[in-house]
Amino acid sequence: MLPERSGRGSVLVETRILRNGQGRSGEFIRQVRAETARVVWPSSRETVMTTVMVIIMTTVLGLFFFSLDSFFSWIVQSLLKLI
């Protein structure tokens, strides 16, 4: 494998020189299966709880930024009426 600089900063792209144009797809599939077997998948309860928390936090932050934007809009409108 030869590390090769790409056009994007310090991102390294690994390239593999293959002989006679033949890849190692069987080896790749075995490696993918081995990596997938190591993944710890969340339970359905954890997934539901995380989803609910994301919805709650998104709503709270949306309301916060809406109120902040409304407040600053009111200030700007008040200042423009003075002119």
mmCIF file of C-alpha atoms in Angstrom:
data_model
loop_
_atom_site.group_PDB
_atom_site.id
_atom_site.type_symbol
_atom_site.label_atom_id
_atom_site.label_comp_id
_atom_site.label_asym_id
_atom_site.label_seq_id
_atom_site.Cartn_x
_atom_site.Cartn_y
_atom_site.Cartn_z
ATOM 1 C CA MET A 1 0.000 0.000 0.000
ATOM 2 C CA LEU A 2 1.254 3.390 -0.931
ATOM 3 C CA PRO A 3 -0.023 6.427 0.963
ATOM 4 C CA GLU A 4 -0.867 9.181 -1.440
ATOM 5 C CA ARG A 5 -1.778 12.790 -0.682
ATOM 6 C CA SER A 6 -5.133 13.855 -1.992
ATOM 7 C CA GLY A 7 -6.082 17.386 -2.902
ATOM 8 C CA ARG A 8 -7.825 17.943 0.457
ATOM 9 C CA GLY A 9 -5.371 18.996 3.125
ATOM 10 C CA SER A 10 -3.969 16.147 5.150
ATOM 11 C CA VAL A 11 -6.371 13.436 4.068
ATOM 12 C CA LEU A 12 -4.470 10.318 3.106
ATOM 13 C CA VAL A 13 -5.799 7.941 0.521
ATOM 14 C CA GLU A 14 -4.442 4.406 0.493
ATOM 15 C CA THR A 15 -4.028 2.831 -2.889
ATOM 16 C CA ARG A 16 -3.295 -0.816 -3.486
ATOM 17 C CA ILE A 17 -1.293 -2.025 -6.454
ATOM 18 C CA LEU A 18 -2.946 -5.138 -7.817
ATOM 19 C CA ARG A 19 -1.164 -7.637 -10.006
ATOM 20 C CA ASN A 20 -2.780 -8.519 -13.312
ATOM 21 C CA GLY A 21 -5.852 -6.403 -12.432
ATOM 22 C CA GLN A 22 -7.140 -9.017 -9.967
ATOM 23 C CA GLY A 23 -8.618 -7.819 -6.674
ATOM 24 C CA ARG A 24 -9.034 -9.679 -3.440
ATOM 25 C CA SER A 25 -12.798 -9.444 -3.134
ATOM 26 C CA GLY A 26 -13.113 -12.674 -1.132
ATOM 27 C CA GLU A 27 -10.664 -11.414 1.476
ATOM 28 C CA PHE A 28 -12.445 -8.076 1.593
ATOM 29 C CA ILE A 29 -15.833 -9.737 2.211
ATOM 30 C CA ARG A 30 -14.349 -11.844 5.023
ATOM 31 C CA GLN A 31 -12.885 -8.718 6.635
ATOM 32 C CA VAL A 32 -16.214 -6.897 6.371
ATOM 33 C CA ARG A 33 -18.035 -9.803 8.028
ATOM 34 C CA ALA A 34 -15.436 -9.949 10.816
ATOM 35 C CA GLU A 35 -15.789 -6.205 11.472
ATOM 36 C CA THR A 36 -19.588 -6.402 11.408
ATOM 37 C CA ALA A 37 -19.505 -9.222 13.962
ATOM 38 C CA ARG A 38 -17.605 -6.926 16.371
ATOM 39 C CA VAL A 39 -20.195 -4.155 16.194
ATOM 40 C CA VAL A 40 -22.296 -3.792 19.338
ATOM 41 C CA TRP A 41 -25.775 -2.911 18.094
ATOM 42 C CA PRO A 42 -28.062 -0.918 20.421
ATOM 43 C CA SER A 43 -31.206 -2.563 21.732
ATOM 44 C CA SER A 44 -34.582 -1.375 20.496
ATOM 45 C CA ARG A 45 -35.171 0.333 23.865
ATOM 46 C CA GLU A 46 -31.898 2.264 23.572
ATOM 47 C CA THR A 47 -32.788 3.271 20.020
ATOM 48 C CA VAL A 48 -36.237 4.519 21.051
ATOM 49 C CA MET A 49 -34.848 6.428 24.050
ATOM 50 C CA THR A 50 -32.156 8.068 21.933
ATOM 51 C CA THR A 51 -34.736 9.035 19.302
ATOM 52 C CA VAL A 52 -37.020 10.556 21.947
ATOM 53 C CA MET A 53 -34.129 12.524 23.449
ATOM 54 C CA VAL A 54 -33.133 13.862 20.019
ATOM 55 C CA ILE A 55 -36.723 14.976 19.337
ATOM 56 C CA ILE A 56 -36.996 16.649 22.771
ATOM 57 C CA MET A 57 -33.639 18.444 22.465
ATOM 58 C CA THR A 58 -34.418 19.572 18.904
ATOM 59 C CA THR A 59 -37.764 20.987 20.045
ATOM 60 C CA VAL A 60 -36.256 22.767 23.054
ATOM 61 C CA LEU A 61 -33.437 24.270 20.982
ATOM 62 C CA GLY A 62 -35.881 25.255 18.239
ATOM 63 C CA LEU A 63 -38.075 27.083 20.746
ATOM 64 C CA PHE A 64 -35.038 28.735 22.332
ATOM 65 C CA PHE A 65 -33.680 30.057 19.041
ATOM 66 C CA PHE A 66 -37.155 31.103 17.903
ATOM 67 C CA SER A 67 -37.650 33.152 21.070
ATOM 68 C CA LEU A 68 -34.154 34.628 20.815
ATOM 69 C CA ASP A 69 -34.758 35.569 17.178
ATOM 70 C CA SER A 70 -38.146 37.080 18.045
ATOM 71 C CA PHE A 71 -36.582 39.124 20.843
ATOM 72 C CA PHE A 72 -33.861 40.547 18.610
ATOM 73 C CA SER A 73 -36.400 41.179 15.863
ATOM 74 C CA TRP A 74 -38.507 43.160 18.340
ATOM 75 C CA ILE A 75 -35.441 45.191 19.367
ATOM 76 C CA VAL A 76 -34.545 45.981 15.749
ATOM 77 C CA GLN A 77 -38.145 46.903 14.900
ATOM 78 C CA SER A 78 -38.290 49.192 17.949
ATOM 79 C CA LEU A 79 -35.050 50.898 16.969
ATOM 80 C CA LEU A 80 -36.217 51.363 13.366
ATOM 81 C CA LYS A 81 -39.436 53.036 14.555
ATOM 82 C CA LEU A 82 -37.328 55.648 16.366
ATOM 83 C CA ILE A 83 -35.688 56.753 13.130
#
